[in-house]
Amino acid sequence: MLKAVLIDDEYIVLEGLKEHIDWASYGIELAGTAGNGLEALDLFRRVKPDIVMTDIRMPGLNGLQLIEQVMQEEPGTICIVFSGFNEFDYIKTAMKLDVVDYLEKPVTIEKVEEALERTMRKLGQRQQVSALESRLAESREELLAKAAMDLLLLGEEGADRFRACFGEEARQIAAVTVLVFPSSPSAVSAQLGCRHIVMKLGAVWAVLLVHMEWPVEAAWEELASASAEMSETFGSGQTYGDVEGARLSYLEAQRALRYGRFLEEPGWVRIEHVGGTAADPGNMSEHEEAILFHMRTNNKAGLIGQLEAFNSWMVGERLDPEHAEQEMLKLAYIGMQAVKEMGIDARQPGKPAAIQHQELSGMHTREAMFAWLRRHMETLMERAEEARRAPKHQLIEKAQDYIRKHYHLDLSLQEVADHVGMNATYFSLLFKEKTGTSYIKYVTRIRLEQAKALLRSGLKVGEACEKVGYYKYRHFTELFKKHYGYTPSQYREQHELKHGGGQT
């Protein structure tokens, strides 16, 4: 039910209209009355009515001044004025203020009822238009979300349709990035200032960030702030300067999410922090991607399970021997590539490094061919396990020393991995295994500990922020508070108080 308020400085008018009009029959509740403009403004702010009916000439604050204030605070309010015969100038002003109707004095029951009927008709028309506009906007959003899904799943094939649905502003798109969440990302996406499209894709949720400005550091600052307290992992792909790059970013974000879960990293995990891209090692099938993942993470049970799933797939597809041989050889080479990334010699004693194709070609049943593949992959996994048990602390220590010397620079995981001569993805996994923490958390801890030392030495917060490699004051402050429970400014003040008291 709509709420209305009635304002007039004549008590008899107020009481007459209040008692003799069946307000409820119009779907209206008379929520209050006032005898002057100041009381009316107070009543309006308390009640928040949908309809304001007011005389123009009133003490304290006249009706036009009241309506002007009402429309500033609640632009959608319906205003009806009462005016005398000689007050046309007031009426003109009232119309400029979007007053929907006026009643000439003396005000009667019949006039008010006719005005209410006109008002309800106008309101119905307005609501119909609003509903149509709302449905049109929802339809556009649905079309854009569908186009965004096609863009992530099809890549270049969906790019033109996405631009068409995005509208004229598509020409101004500077870059795109994709985030992938295991559940609804509403808590994070609601805090993002940049244009974004949320969609459900299978078992995950994807958020397409559409950057209208370059560079995109402001968006990263917002994302870091929004995800600061998250306990759930989500991944992001690289940022690409054209719409067609959205699919690659989506695949990378999926990979970042997967490795983030394996590394038990809560919050935001960027593909740059785990190594690798969607384009490396190429257009891989679901089976191939999963097998590579289990090889890299030394998950023997997961590898065997995925091989069995692959075997079931071959049975269901009724592959001919030549096709089955090609698929198995491809997996065998993927396994070889995985152990080579770890710096492991995959050759068996007394045999060359290459896979022996003739062994597989001489087999006549799928069962025999699959048994060969399984033995090959298990052998590779055993060699990987042996290599992982061998001391690799020297390489990790070398990496840690490099980080301590260069933490103040924009130090990527890839750069550190290259420094110690390791594959970036394998390096990130081994680093977590040997240090108990991820690469990005380790660098963050080094930076923040050094920042504390700089603050104790007397540097201002902004100076310390830049010296340890952070260029966004807000992001630095939030990280500091998240790790230590207080802001850099509070830490500096506490140290100064202790120092002033004779403590070091």
Coordinates of C-alpha atoms in Angstrom, one line a residue:
M1 CA 0.0 0.0 0.0
L2 CA 1.2 3.5 -0.9
K3 CA 1.8 6.1 1.9
A4 CA 0.6 9.7 1.6
V5 CA 0.9 12.8 3.8
L6 CA -1.4 15.8 3.8
I7 CA -0.1 19.4 4.5
D8 CA -2.3 22.5 5.0
D9 CA -2.4 25.3 7.5
E10 CA -6.2 25.1 7.8
Y11 CA -7.1 22.6 10.4
I12 CA -10.6 22.2 9.1
V13 CA -9.3 21.2 5.6
L14 CA -6.9 18.6 7.1
E15 CA -9.6 17.0 9.3
G16 CA -12.2 17.0 6.5
L17 CA -9.9 15.3 4.0
K18 CA -8.6 12.9 6.6
E19 CA -12.1 11.8 7.8
H20 CA -14.2 11.9 4.6
I21 CA -12.0 10.3 2.0
D22 CA -11.7 6.5 1.8
W23 CA -8.0 6.4 1.3
A24 CA -7.7 2.6 1.5
S25 CA -10.0 2.3 -1.6
Y26 CA -7.3 3.9 -3.6
G27 CA -4.6 1.6 -2.1
I28 CA -3.3 4.5 0.0
E29 CA -2.5 4.8 3.7
L30 CA -2.7 8.4 5.0
A31 CA 0.5 8.3 7.1
G32 CA 0.3 11.8 8.6
T33 CA -0.7 15.4 8.4
A34 CA 1.1 18.7 9.1
G35 CA 0.0 22.3 9.5
N36 CA 3.1 24.1 8.2
G37 CA 6.1 23.6 5.9
L38 CA 8.7 22.9 8.7
E39 CA 6.5 20.3 10.4
A40 CA 5.8 18.8 6.9
L41 CA 9.5 18.4 6.1
D42 CA 10.1 16.6 9.4
L43 CA 7.1 14.4 8.7
F44 CA 8.3 13.6 5.2
R45 CA 11.7 12.5 6.5
R46 CA 10.2 10.3 9.2
V47 CA 7.5 8.7 7.0
K48 CA 9.1 8.6 3.6
P49 CA 5.7 8.8 1.8
D50 CA 5.1 8.0 -1.8
I51 CA 2.6 10.9 -2.2
V52 CA 2.8 14.5 -0.8
M53 CA -0.3 16.7 -1.0
T54 CA 0.4 20.2 0.1
D55 CA -0.9 23.8 0.1
I56 CA 1.4 26.4 -1.5
R57 CA 0.9 29.2 0.9
M58 CA 2.1 28.1 4.4
P59 CA 4.1 29.7 7.2
G60 CA 7.7 28.7 7.9
L61 CA 8.3 26.9 4.6
N62 CA 6.0 27.4 1.7
G63 CA 4.7 24.5 -0.4
L64 CA 7.1 25.1 -3.3
Q65 CA 10.2 25.2 -1.0
L66 CA 8.9 22.0 0.6
I67 CA 8.5 20.3 -2.8
E68 CA 11.9 21.4 -3.9
Q69 CA 13.5 19.8 -0.8
V70 CA 11.4 16.7 -1.2
M71 CA 12.5 16.2 -4.8
Q72 CA 16.1 16.7 -3.9
E73 CA 15.9 13.9 -1.2
E74 CA 13.5 11.5 -2.9
P75 CA 13.1 12.3 -6.7
G76 CA 10.5 9.7 -7.3
T77 CA 7.9 11.2 -4.8
I78 CA 4.5 12.1 -6.3
C79 CA 3.6 15.7 -5.4
I80 CA 0.1 17.4 -5.6
V81 CA -0.4 21.0 -4.8
F82 CA -3.4 23.2 -3.7
S83 CA -3.4 26.7 -5.1
G84 CA -5.6 29.8 -5.2
F85 CA -7.2 31.2 -8.4
N86 CA -4.5 34.0 -8.7
E87 CA -1.4 31.8 -8.1
F88 CA -0.5 30.8 -11.6
D89 CA 3.1 31.9 -11.2
Y90 CA 3.3 29.4 -8.3
I91 CA 1.7 26.8 -10.5
K92 CA 4.3 27.3 -13.2
T93 CA 7.1 26.9 -10.7
A94 CA 5.4 23.8 -9.3
M95 CA 5.3 22.2 -12.8
K96 CA 9.0 22.8 -13.2
L97 CA 9.5 20.8 -10.0
D98 CA 7.7 17.8 -11.6
V99 CA 4.4 18.3 -9.6
V100 CA 2.0 15.8 -11.2
D101 CA -1.3 17.6 -10.4
Y102 CA -2.8 20.7 -8.8
L103 CA -6.1 21.5 -7.2
E104 CA -7.7 24.9 -7.3
K105 CA -9.0 26.2 -4.0
P106 CA -11.3 25.8 -2.3
V107 CA -10.3 22.2 -1.9
T108 CA -13.3 19.8 -1.8
I109 CA -13.7 16.1 -1.3
E110 CA -14.7 15.6 -4.9
K111 CA -11.6 17.4 -6.2
V112 CA -9.2 15.4 -4.0
E113 CA -10.9 12.1 -5.1
E114 CA -10.6 13.0 -8.8
A115 CA -6.9 14.0 -8.2
L116 CA -6.3 10.7 -6.5
E117 CA -7.9 8.8 -9.4
R118 CA -5.7 10.7 -11.9
T119 CA -2.7 10.1 -9.8
M120 CA -3.2 6.4 -9.5
R121 CA -3.7 6.1 -13.3
K122 CA -0.5 8.0 -13.9
L123 CA 1.3 5.9 -11.3
G124 CA 0.0 2.8 -13.1
Q125 CA 1.4 4.0 -16.4
R126 CA 4.7 5.0 -14.8
Q127 CA 5.0 1.5 -13.2
Q128 CA 4.2 -0.1 -16.5
V129 CA 6.9 1.9 -18.2
S130 CA 9.3 1.2 -15.3
A131 CA 8.6 -2.5 -15.6
L132 CA 9.2 -2.5 -19.3
E133 CA 12.4 -0.7 -18.9
S134 CA 13.5 -3.1 -16.1
R135 CA 12.6 -6.1 -18.3
L136 CA 14.5 -4.6 -21.2
A137 CA 17.6 -4.0 -19.0
E138 CA 17.4 -7.5 -17.6
S139 CA 17.1 -8.9 -21.2
R140 CA 20.2 -6.9 -22.2
E141 CA 22.1 -8.2 -19.2
E142 CA 21.0 -11.8 -20.0
L143 CA 22.1 -11.4 -23.6
L144 CA 25.5 -9.9 -22.5
A145 CA 26.0 -12.7 -20.0
K146 CA 25.3 -15.3 -22.7
A147 CA 27.6 -13.5 -25.1
A148 CA 30.3 -13.5 -22.3
M149 CA 29.9 -17.3 -21.8
D150 CA 30.3 -17.8 -25.5
L151 CA 33.4 -15.6 -25.4
L152 CA 35.0 -17.7 -22.7
L153 CA 34.1 -21.0 -24.2
L154 CA 34.7 -20.2 -27.9
G155 CA 37.3 -17.5 -27.9
E156 CA 37.5 -15.6 -31.2
E157 CA 34.3 -17.1 -32.5
G158 CA 32.3 -15.3 -29.8
A159 CA 34.2 -12.0 -29.8
D160 CA 32.1 -10.2 -32.4
R161 CA 28.8 -11.1 -30.7
F162 CA 30.2 -10.0 -27.3
R163 CA 31.1 -6.6 -28.7
A164 CA 27.7 -6.2 -30.3
C165 CA 26.0 -7.0 -27.0
F166 CA 28.3 -4.8 -25.0
G167 CA 27.3 -1.8 -27.2
E168 CA 29.0 1.3 -28.4
E169 CA 31.4 1.3 -25.4
A170 CA 33.0 -1.9 -26.8
R171 CA 35.4 0.3 -28.7
Q172 CA 36.7 1.7 -25.4
I173 CA 37.5 -1.7 -23.9
A174 CA 41.2 -1.5 -22.9
A175 CA 41.7 -5.1 -21.6
V176 CA 40.0 -8.2 -20.2
T177 CA 40.8 -10.5 -17.3
V178 CA 38.9 -13.6 -16.0
L179 CA 38.5 -14.7 -12.4
V180 CA 37.3 -18.2 -11.5
F181 CA 35.6 -19.1 -8.2
P182 CA 34.4 -22.5 -6.8
S183 CA 31.2 -20.9 -5.6
S184 CA 29.2 -17.7 -6.0
P185 CA 31.5 -14.7 -6.1
S186 CA 28.8 -12.2 -4.9
A187 CA 30.8 -11.0 -1.9
V188 CA 33.8 -10.0 -4.1
S189 CA 32.1 -8.9 -7.3
A190 CA 29.8 -6.5 -5.3
Q191 CA 32.9 -4.5 -4.3
L192 CA 34.5 -4.3 -7.7
G193 CA 34.4 -0.8 -9.3
C194 CA 35.3 -1.9 -12.9
R195 CA 32.8 -3.4 -15.3
H196 CA 32.3 -7.1 -14.7
I197 CA 30.0 -9.9 -15.8
V198 CA 29.3 -12.9 -13.5
M199 CA 28.3 -16.2 -15.0
K200 CA 28.0 -19.9 -13.9
L201 CA 30.0 -22.3 -16.0
G202 CA 29.6 -25.9 -15.0
A203 CA 31.0 -26.5 -11.6
V204 CA 32.6 -23.0 -11.3
W205 CA 31.7 -19.4 -11.4
A206 CA 33.5 -17.0 -13.7
V207 CA 33.8 -13.2 -13.6
L208 CA 34.8 -11.4 -16.7
L209 CA 36.5 -8.1 -15.8
V210 CA 36.2 -5.5 -18.6
H211 CA 38.8 -2.8 -18.1
M212 CA 37.9 0.5 -19.6
E213 CA 41.2 2.1 -18.6
W214 CA 44.9 1.1 -18.9
P215 CA 46.9 0.4 -16.8
V216 CA 44.7 -1.8 -14.6
E217 CA 46.4 -1.5 -11.2
A218 CA 43.3 0.3 -9.7
A219 CA 41.2 -2.8 -10.4
W220 CA 43.9 -5.0 -8.8
E221 CA 43.9 -2.8 -5.7
E222 CA 40.1 -3.2 -5.5
L223 CA 40.3 -6.9 -6.0
A224 CA 43.0 -7.3 -3.3
S225 CA 40.9 -5.3 -0.9
A226 CA 37.7 -7.2 -1.6
S227 CA 39.5 -10.6 -1.2
A228 CA 41.6 -9.7 1.8
E229 CA 39.5 -11.7 4.3
M230 CA 38.5 -14.6 2.0
S231 CA 39.0 -18.1 3.2
E232 CA 38.1 -19.6 -0.1
T233 CA 40.5 -19.8 -3.0
F234 CA 39.9 -18.2 -6.4
G235 CA 42.1 -17.9 -9.4
S236 CA 42.8 -15.2 -12.0
G237 CA 44.3 -15.4 -15.5
Q238 CA 46.5 -12.9 -17.2
T239 CA 45.2 -9.6 -18.5
Y240 CA 44.9 -9.4 -22.3
G241 CA 44.6 -6.2 -24.3
D242 CA 41.9 -7.5 -26.6
V243 CA 38.5 -9.2 -26.1
E244 CA 39.7 -12.4 -27.9
G245 CA 42.2 -13.0 -25.0
A246 CA 39.3 -13.7 -22.6
R247 CA 39.3 -17.4 -23.3
L248 CA 43.0 -17.8 -22.6
S249 CA 42.5 -15.8 -19.4
Y250 CA 39.7 -18.1 -18.4
L251 CA 41.7 -21.3 -18.9
E252 CA 44.6 -19.7 -16.9
A253 CA 42.2 -18.7 -14.1
Q254 CA 41.0 -22.3 -13.9
R255 CA 44.6 -23.5 -13.7
A256 CA 45.4 -20.9 -11.0
L257 CA 42.4 -22.1 -9.0
R258 CA 43.4 -25.7 -9.2
Y259 CA 47.0 -25.1 -8.1
G260 CA 45.8 -22.7 -5.4
R261 CA 43.7 -25.4 -3.9
F262 CA 46.5 -27.8 -4.1
L263 CA 48.8 -25.3 -2.4
E264 CA 46.1 -24.6 0.1
E265 CA 46.2 -20.9 -0.6
P266 CA 43.1 -19.0 0.6
G267 CA 42.0 -15.9 -1.3
W268 CA 43.3 -14.7 -4.6
V269 CA 45.8 -16.9 -6.6
R270 CA 47.1 -15.4 -9.8
I271 CA 48.4 -17.5 -12.7
E272 CA 51.6 -15.5 -12.5
H273 CA 52.2 -16.8 -8.9
V274 CA 52.0 -20.5 -9.9
G275 CA 53.7 -20.5 -13.2
G276 CA 52.5 -21.5 -16.6
T277 CA 49.9 -20.2 -18.9
A278 CA 46.9 -21.6 -20.8
A279 CA 48.9 -21.8 -23.9
D280 CA 51.5 -24.0 -22.3
P281 CA 51.6 -27.0 -23.2
G282 CA 49.1 -26.3 -25.9
N283 CA 45.5 -27.3 -26.6
M284 CA 45.2 -30.2 -24.1
S285 CA 42.1 -32.3 -23.5
E286 CA 40.6 -32.7 -20.0
H287 CA 42.4 -36.1 -19.5
E288 CA 45.7 -34.7 -20.6
E289 CA 45.5 -31.6 -18.4
A290 CA 44.5 -33.7 -15.4
I291 CA 47.3 -36.2 -15.9
L292 CA 49.9 -33.4 -16.2
F293 CA 48.5 -31.9 -13.0
H294 CA 48.8 -35.1 -11.1
M295 CA 52.3 -35.7 -12.4
R296 CA 53.4 -32.2 -11.4
T297 CA 51.9 -32.5 -7.9
N298 CA 53.3 -36.1 -7.3
N299 CA 49.8 -37.5 -6.8
K300 CA 50.1 -41.1 -7.7
A301 CA 46.5 -42.1 -6.7
G302 CA 45.1 -39.2 -8.7
L303 CA 47.2 -40.2 -11.7
I304 CA 46.0 -43.9 -11.6
G305 CA 42.4 -42.7 -11.2
Q306 CA 42.7 -40.4 -14.2
L307 CA 44.3 -43.2 -16.3
E308 CA 41.4 -45.5 -15.4
A309 CA 39.0 -42.7 -16.4
F310 CA 40.9 -42.3 -19.7
N311 CA 40.6 -46.1 -20.3
S312 CA 36.8 -46.0 -19.7
W313 CA 36.6 -43.1 -22.2
M314 CA 38.4 -45.1 -24.8
V315 CA 36.0 -48.0 -24.3
G316 CA 33.0 -45.7 -24.5
E317 CA 34.3 -44.0 -27.7
R318 CA 35.1 -47.4 -29.3
L319 CA 38.4 -46.1 -30.6
D320 CA 40.1 -48.1 -33.4
P321 CA 43.7 -49.4 -32.6
E322 CA 45.4 -46.6 -34.6
H323 CA 43.5 -43.8 -32.8
A324 CA 44.0 -45.5 -29.4
E325 CA 47.7 -45.8 -30.0
Q326 CA 47.9 -42.0 -30.9
E327 CA 46.0 -41.0 -27.8
M328 CA 48.2 -43.2 -25.5
L329 CA 51.5 -42.0 -27.1
K330 CA 50.3 -38.4 -26.5
L331 CA 49.8 -39.2 -22.8
A332 CA 53.2 -40.9 -22.6
Y333 CA 54.9 -37.8 -24.0
I334 CA 53.0 -35.6 -21.6
G335 CA 54.3 -37.7 -18.7
M336 CA 57.9 -37.4 -20.1
Q337 CA 57.5 -33.6 -20.4
A338 CA 56.3 -33.4 -16.8
V339 CA 59.3 -35.1 -15.3
K340 CA 61.7 -33.2 -17.6
E341 CA 60.2 -30.0 -16.1
M342 CA 61.5 -31.3 -12.7
G343 CA 65.0 -31.7 -14.1
I344 CA 64.7 -35.5 -14.0
D345 CA 66.3 -37.9 -16.4
A346 CA 63.3 -40.0 -17.6
R347 CA 65.4 -42.7 -19.3
Q348 CA 65.4 -46.2 -18.0
P349 CA 68.8 -47.8 -17.4
G350 CA 70.2 -49.2 -20.6
K351 CA 67.5 -47.7 -22.8
P352 CA 67.4 -44.5 -24.9
A353 CA 65.3 -41.5 -23.8
A354 CA 62.8 -41.8 -26.6
I355 CA 59.5 -43.7 -26.1
Q356 CA 59.7 -47.1 -27.7
H357 CA 56.8 -46.9 -30.3
Q358 CA 57.4 -50.4 -31.6
E359 CA 56.4 -51.9 -28.2
L360 CA 53.0 -50.3 -28.5
S361 CA 52.5 -50.9 -32.2
G362 CA 53.1 -54.6 -31.7
M363 CA 50.2 -54.9 -29.3
H364 CA 46.8 -56.1 -30.6
T365 CA 44.4 -55.5 -27.7
R366 CA 43.3 -52.4 -25.9
E367 CA 44.0 -54.1 -22.6
A368 CA 47.6 -54.7 -23.5
M369 CA 48.1 -51.2 -24.8
F370 CA 46.6 -49.7 -21.7
A371 CA 48.8 -51.9 -19.4
W372 CA 51.8 -50.5 -21.3
L373 CA 50.7 -46.9 -20.8
R374 CA 50.1 -47.5 -17.1
R375 CA 53.5 -49.1 -16.6
H376 CA 55.2 -46.3 -18.4
M377 CA 53.4 -43.6 -16.3
E378 CA 54.0 -45.4 -13.0
T379 CA 57.7 -45.7 -13.9
L380 CA 57.9 -42.0 -14.6
M381 CA 56.1 -41.3 -11.3
E382 CA 58.6 -43.5 -9.4
R383 CA 61.5 -41.6 -10.9
A384 CA 59.8 -38.3 -10.0
E385 CA 59.3 -39.6 -6.4
E386 CA 63.0 -40.6 -6.2
A387 CA 64.1 -37.2 -7.5
R388 CA 61.9 -35.4 -5.0
R389 CA 63.5 -37.3 -2.2
A390 CA 66.9 -36.2 -3.4
P391 CA 68.2 -33.1 -1.7
K392 CA 67.0 -30.0 -3.6
H393 CA 67.5 -27.6 -0.7
Q394 CA 70.4 -25.9 -2.4
L395 CA 68.2 -24.6 -5.3
I396 CA 65.5 -23.4 -2.9
E397 CA 68.1 -21.7 -0.7
K398 CA 69.5 -20.1 -3.8
A399 CA 66.0 -18.8 -4.7
Q400 CA 65.5 -17.5 -1.1
D401 CA 68.8 -15.7 -1.2
Y402 CA 67.8 -14.1 -4.6
I403 CA 64.4 -13.0 -3.2
R404 CA 66.0 -11.4 -0.1
K405 CA 68.3 -9.4 -2.3
H406 CA 65.6 -8.3 -4.8
Y407 CA 62.3 -8.3 -2.8
H408 CA 61.9 -4.5 -3.4
L409 CA 61.6 -5.1 -7.2
D410 CA 58.6 -6.4 -9.2
L411 CA 59.9 -9.9 -8.6
S412 CA 57.9 -12.5 -10.5
L413 CA 57.9 -16.2 -9.8
Q414 CA 59.0 -16.8 -13.4
E415 CA 62.1 -14.7 -12.8
V416 CA 63.1 -16.5 -9.7
A417 CA 62.5 -19.9 -11.3
D418 CA 64.7 -18.9 -14.3
H419 CA 67.4 -17.8 -11.8
V420 CA 67.6 -21.3 -10.4
G421 CA 67.1 -23.1 -13.7
M422 CA 63.7 -24.7 -13.0
N423 CA 60.3 -24.9 -14.6
A424 CA 58.1 -22.2 -13.0
T425 CA 55.2 -24.5 -12.1
Y426 CA 57.4 -27.2 -10.6
F427 CA 59.4 -24.5 -8.8
S428 CA 56.2 -23.1 -7.1
L429 CA 55.2 -26.6 -5.9
L430 CA 58.7 -27.5 -4.7
F431 CA 59.1 -24.1 -3.0
K432 CA 55.9 -24.7 -1.0
E433 CA 57.0 -28.3 -0.2
K434 CA 60.4 -27.1 1.1
T435 CA 59.5 -23.9 2.9
G436 CA 56.0 -24.6 4.1
T437 CA 54.5 -21.6 2.4
S438 CA 53.8 -20.4 -1.2
Y439 CA 56.1 -18.2 -3.2
I440 CA 53.9 -15.1 -3.0
K441 CA 53.3 -15.4 0.8
Y442 CA 57.1 -15.8 1.3
V443 CA 57.8 -12.6 -0.7
T444 CA 55.0 -10.8 1.1
R445 CA 56.5 -11.8 4.5
I446 CA 60.0 -10.6 3.6
R447 CA 58.6 -7.3 2.4
L448 CA 56.5 -6.7 5.4
E449 CA 59.2 -7.6 7.9
Q450 CA 61.6 -5.2 6.1
A451 CA 58.8 -2.6 6.2
K452 CA 58.6 -2.9 10.0
A453 CA 62.4 -2.4 10.2
L454 CA 62.2 0.7 8.1
L455 CA 59.3 2.1 10.2
R456 CA 61.3 1.5 13.3
S457 CA 64.2 3.4 11.8
G458 CA 62.0 6.5 11.5
L459 CA 60.8 6.3 7.9
K460 CA 57.3 7.5 7.1
V461 CA 54.7 5.0 6.0
G462 CA 54.6 6.1 2.4
E463 CA 58.4 6.0 2.1
A464 CA 58.6 2.5 3.7
C465 CA 55.8 1.3 1.3
E466 CA 57.8 2.3 -1.8
K467 CA 61.1 1.0 -0.5
V468 CA 59.8 -2.6 0.0
G469 CA 58.1 -2.7 -3.5
Y470 CA 54.5 -1.6 -2.9
Y471 CA 53.3 1.3 -5.0
K472 CA 49.7 1.4 -3.7
Y473 CA 49.5 2.8 -0.2
R474 CA 46.1 1.4 0.5
H475 CA 47.1 -2.1 -0.6
F476 CA 50.2 -2.0 1.6
T477 CA 48.2 -0.8 4.6
E478 CA 45.6 -3.5 4.2
L479 CA 48.3 -6.3 3.9
F480 CA 50.2 -5.0 6.9
K481 CA 47.0 -4.9 9.0
K482 CA 46.0 -8.4 7.8
H483 CA 49.3 -9.9 8.9
Y484 CA 49.9 -8.0 12.1
G485 CA 46.6 -6.8 13.3
Y486 CA 47.4 -3.1 13.2
T487 CA 48.2 -0.6 10.5
P488 CA 51.7 0.6 9.6
S489 CA 50.9 4.0 11.1
Q490 CA 49.8 2.4 14.4
Y491 CA 53.0 0.3 14.5
R492 CA 55.2 3.3 13.9
E493 CA 53.4 5.3 16.6
Q494 CA 53.7 2.4 19.1
H495 CA 57.4 2.1 18.4
E496 CA 57.9 5.8 18.9
L497 CA 56.1 5.7 22.2
K498 CA 58.2 2.7 23.4
H499 CA 61.4 4.4 22.1
G500 CA 60.4 7.6 24.0
G501 CA 60.0 5.5 27.1
G502 CA 63.6 4.3 26.9
Q503 CA 62.8 0.9 25.2
T504 CA 64.4 -0.3 22.0

